[in-house]
Amino acid sequence: MSQTKSSTQKDAYGLILDAIDVGMFKPGDRLVENDLADRFGVSRTPIREALQRLETQSLLERDGRSLIVASLDHNQMAELYVVRRELEGLAAALAARHATDEEVQVLRDMVEADDALIDNPVELAKANRRFHQQIHLASHNRYLVQQLDLVHRSMALMATTSLAAEGRGRIAQDEHKAIVAAIANRDEAAAGQALKDHISVAFTTRLKQDAGARGG
């Protein structure tokens, strides 16, 4: 009985988390137990427990008595990118040391396939997440993978993707190819720096997007 309950709780949590991750629920959207239960075909109790867990993780926040998808202010975004840059750089360096030849080939194949998505920011953003997750796995460090998973969950609280900026898709793809080349060459320092630089450019792009939105 407890195993079934635990499985249902995990499913409810995962369903809501995935919906936030893919943009079905955006920052500021109100999440209501009844609506979520109907949408996902899950009873209210595991939905309520999932919402409490997401609030504890700061992915949801209170707006009066309601729970809404959290949003990041400027300082939170900056703090998140600082952490992401360092952890992603470490993942790339460890991937250069530990990735199997097969894992390197998967990264090459992913980048090549993603070239077809340059003019589709939404799909490119999904592919971008898959690419970065593949590097995390190739680091062969479970604790680093867990921390990066938390970071990337928080990234979902940003309403837009930096890949939507004009020309960013092509530049990001070129950066991905440089990262994979360094990993394939087993150059830990170059791989780590290439991924750190990639995150820095993405952050700069996002700052410009936000400045433009305020100016508009």
JSON list of N, CA and C in Angstrom, two decimals, residues 21-22 24 38-39 48 59 61-62 81 84 87 89 96 100 109 125-126 140 166-168 173 198 200 208 210:
[
{"chain": "A", "resi": 21, "resn": "ASP", "atom": "N", "xyz": [8.53, 22.67, -16.45]},
{"chain": "A", "resi": 21, "resn": "ASP", "atom": "CA", "xyz": [9.76, 22.62, -17.23]},
{"chain": "A", "resi": 21, "resn": "ASP", "atom": "C", "xyz": [9.52, 22.90, -18.72]},
{"chain": "A", "resi": 22, "resn": "VAL", "atom": "N", "xyz": [8.41, 22.39, -19.25]},
{"chain": "A", "resi": 22, "resn": "VAL", "atom": "CA", "xyz": [8.14, 22.58, -20.69]},
{"chain": "A", "resi": 22, "resn": "VAL", "atom": "C", "xyz": [7.34, 23.85, -20.97]},
{"chain": "A", "resi": 24, "resn": "MET", "atom": "N", "xyz": [4.26, 24.64, -19.80]},
{"chain": "A", "resi": 24, "resn": "MET", "atom": "CA", "xyz": [2.81, 24.53, -19.72]},
{"chain": "A", "resi": 24, "resn": "MET", "atom": "C", "xyz": [2.28, 25.46, -18.63]},
{"chain": "A", "resi": 38, "resn": "ASP", "atom": "N", "xyz": [-7.79, 17.01, -12.04]},
{"chain": "A", "resi": 38, "resn": "ASP", "atom": "CA", "xyz": [-8.56, 16.69, -13.26]},
{"chain": "A", "resi": 38, "resn": "ASP", "atom": "C", "xyz": [-7.65, 16.58, -14.47]},
{"chain": "A", "resi": 39, "resn": "ARG", "atom": "N", "xyz": [-6.70, 17.49, -14.59]},
{"chain": "A", "resi": 39, "resn": "ARG", "atom": "CA", "xyz": [-5.81, 17.51, -15.75]},
{"chain": "A", "resi": 39, "resn": "ARG", "atom": "C", "xyz": [-4.96, 16.24, -15.83]},
{"chain": "A", "resi": 48, "resn": "ARG", "atom": "N", "xyz": [-1.79, 17.64, -3.58]},
{"chain": "A", "resi": 48, "resn": "ARG", "atom": "CA", "xyz": [-1.52, 18.57, -2.48]},
{"chain": "A", "resi": 48, "resn": "ARG", "atom": "C", "xyz": [-0.11, 18.36, -1.93]},
{"chain": "A", "resi": 59, "resn": "LEU", "atom": "N", "xyz": [10.00, 26.41, -6.00]},
{"chain": "A", "resi": 59, "resn": "LEU", "atom": "CA", "xyz": [9.51, 26.44, -7.37]},
{"chain": "A", "resi": 59, "resn": "LEU", "atom": "C", "xyz": [8.10, 27.01, -7.43]},
{"chain": "A", "resi": 61, "resn": "GLU", "atom": "N", "xyz": [5.36, 29.64, -5.02]},
{"chain": "A", "resi": 61, "resn": "GLU", "atom": "CA", "xyz": [5.34, 30.62, -3.95]},
{"chain": "A", "resi": 61, "resn": "GLU", "atom": "C", "xyz": [3.91, 31.04, -3.66]},
{"chain": "A", "resi": 62, "resn": "ARG", "atom": "N", "xyz": [3.70, 31.61, -2.48]},
{"chain": "A", "resi": 62, "resn": "ARG", "atom": "CA", "xyz": [2.38, 32.02, -2.06]},
{"chain": "A", "resi": 62, "resn": "ARG", "atom": "C", "xyz": [2.00, 33.38, -2.61]},
{"chain": "A", "resi": 81, "resn": "TYR", "atom": "N", "xyz": [22.85, 31.88, -12.30]},
{"chain": "A", "resi": 81, "resn": "TYR", "atom": "CA", "xyz": [23.81, 31.73, -13.39]},
{"chain": "A", "resi": 81, "resn": "TYR", "atom": "C", "xyz": [25.24, 31.55, -12.86]},
{"chain": "A", "resi": 84, "resn": "ARG", "atom": "N", "xyz": [25.33, 27.95, -11.85]},
{"chain": "A", "resi": 84, "resn": "ARG", "atom": "CA", "xyz": [25.25, 27.10, -13.03]},
{"chain": "A", "resi": 84, "resn": "ARG", "atom": "C", "xyz": [26.57, 27.10, -13.79]},
{"chain": "A", "resi": 87, "resn": "LEU", "atom": "N", "xyz": [29.15, 24.86, -11.92]},
{"chain": "A", "resi": 87, "resn": "LEU", "atom": "CA", "xyz": [28.81, 23.44, -11.91]},
{"chain": "A", "resi": 87, "resn": "LEU", "atom": "C", "xyz": [28.85, 22.84, -13.32]},
{"chain": "A", "resi": 89, "resn": "GLY", "atom": "N", "xyz": [30.68, 23.91, -15.78]},
{"chain": "A", "resi": 89, "resn": "GLY", "atom": "CA", "xyz": [32.09, 23.82, -16.16]},
{"chain": "A", "resi": 89, "resn": "GLY", "atom": "C", "xyz": [32.75, 22.59, -15.57]},
{"chain": "A", "resi": 96, "resn": "ALA", "atom": "N", "xyz": [35.24, 15.22, -19.90]},
{"chain": "A", "resi": 96, "resn": "ALA", "atom": "CA", "xyz": [36.46, 15.05, -20.69]},
{"chain": "A", "resi": 96, "resn": "ALA", "atom": "C", "xyz": [37.34, 13.94, -20.11]},
{"chain": "A", "resi": 100, "resn": "THR", "atom": "N", "xyz": [32.75, 7.88, -21.90]},
{"chain": "A", "resi": 100, "resn": "THR", "atom": "CA", "xyz": [33.13, 6.80, -22.80]},
{"chain": "A", "resi": 100, "resn": "THR", "atom": "C", "xyz": [33.12, 7.32, -24.24]},
{"chain": "A", "resi": 109, "resn": "ASP", "atom": "N", "xyz": [26.38, 13.48, -32.11]},
{"chain": "A", "resi": 109, "resn": "ASP", "atom": "CA", "xyz": [25.15, 13.25, -32.87]},
{"chain": "A", "resi": 109, "resn": "ASP", "atom": "C", "xyz": [24.06, 14.25, -32.46]},
{"chain": "A", "resi": 125, "resn": "ALA", "atom": "N", "xyz": [15.40, 24.91, -27.44]},
{"chain": "A", "resi": 125, "resn": "ALA", "atom": "CA", "xyz": [15.56, 24.99, -25.99]},
{"chain": "A", "resi": 125, "resn": "ALA", "atom": "C", "xyz": [15.41, 23.61, -25.36]},
{"chain": "A", "resi": 126, "resn": "LYS", "atom": "N", "xyz": [14.46, 22.80, -25.86]},
{"chain": "A", "resi": 126, "resn": "LYS", "atom": "CA", "xyz": [14.30, 21.43, -25.35]},
{"chain": "A", "resi": 126, "resn": "LYS", "atom": "C", "xyz": [15.54, 20.60, -25.67]},
{"chain": "A", "resi": 140, "resn": "HIS", "atom": "N", "xyz": [29.90, 11.32, -14.93]},
{"chain": "A", "resi": 140, "resn": "HIS", "atom": "CA", "xyz": [29.95, 10.15, -14.06]},
{"chain": "A", "resi": 140, "resn": "HIS", "atom": "C", "xyz": [30.14, 10.54, -12.60]},
{"chain": "A", "resi": 166, "resn": "GLU", "atom": "N", "xyz": [17.72, 36.86, -31.45]},
{"chain": "A", "resi": 166, "resn": "GLU", "atom": "CA", "xyz": [18.12, 36.72, -32.85]},
{"chain": "A", "resi": 166, "resn": "GLU", "atom": "C", "xyz": [19.60, 36.33, -32.96]},
{"chain": "A", "resi": 167, "resn": "GLY", "atom": "N", "xyz": [19.87, 35.27, -33.69]},
{"chain": "A", "resi": 167, "resn": "GLY", "atom": "CA", "xyz": [21.24, 34.83, -33.92]},
{"chain": "A", "resi": 167, "resn": "GLY", "atom": "C", "xyz": [21.81, 33.94, -32.82]},
{"chain": "A", "resi": 168, "resn": "ARG", "atom": "N", "xyz": [21.10, 33.85, -31.67]},
{"chain": "A", "resi": 168, "resn": "ARG", "atom": "CA", "xyz": [21.65, 33.10, -30.54]},
{"chain": "A", "resi": 168, "resn": "ARG", "atom": "C", "xyz": [21.71, 31.60, -30.82]},
{"chain": "A", "resi": 173, "resn": "GLN", "atom": "N", "xyz": [24.91, 26.78, -30.99]},
{"chain": "A", "resi": 173, "resn": "GLN", "atom": "CA", "xyz": [25.30, 25.53, -31.63]},
{"chain": "A", "resi": 173, "resn": "GLN", "atom": "C", "xyz": [26.81, 25.46, -31.86]},
{"chain": "A", "resi": 198, "resn": "HIS", "atom": "N", "xyz": [30.21, 29.46, -22.49]},
{"chain": "A", "resi": 198, "resn": "HIS", "atom": "CA", "xyz": [28.88, 29.26, -23.09]},
{"chain": "A", "resi": 198, "resn": "HIS", "atom": "C", "xyz": [27.79, 29.79, -22.16]},
{"chain": "A", "resi": 200, "resn": "SER", "atom": "N", "xyz": [28.19, 32.01, -19.76]},
{"chain": "A", "resi": 200, "resn": "SER", "atom": "CA", "xyz": [28.35, 33.46, -19.63]},
{"chain": "A", "resi": 200, "resn": "SER", "atom": "C", "xyz": [27.69, 34.20, -20.79]},
{"chain": "A", "resi": 208, "resn": "LYS", "atom": "N", "xyz": [20.30, 41.18, -21.75]},
{"chain": "A", "resi": 208, "resn": "LYS", "atom": "CA", "xyz": [19.90, 42.08, -22.82]},
{"chain": "A", "resi": 208, "resn": "LYS", "atom": "C", "xyz": [18.43, 41.92, -23.15]},
{"chain": "A", "resi": 210, "resn": "ASP", "atom": "N", "xyz": [16.07, 41.01, -21.06]},
{"chain": "A", "resi": 210, "resn": "ASP", "atom": "CA", "xyz": [15.31, 41.63, -19.97]},
{"chain": "A", "resi": 210, "resn": "ASP", "atom": "C", "xyz": [15.35, 43.15, -20.06]}
]
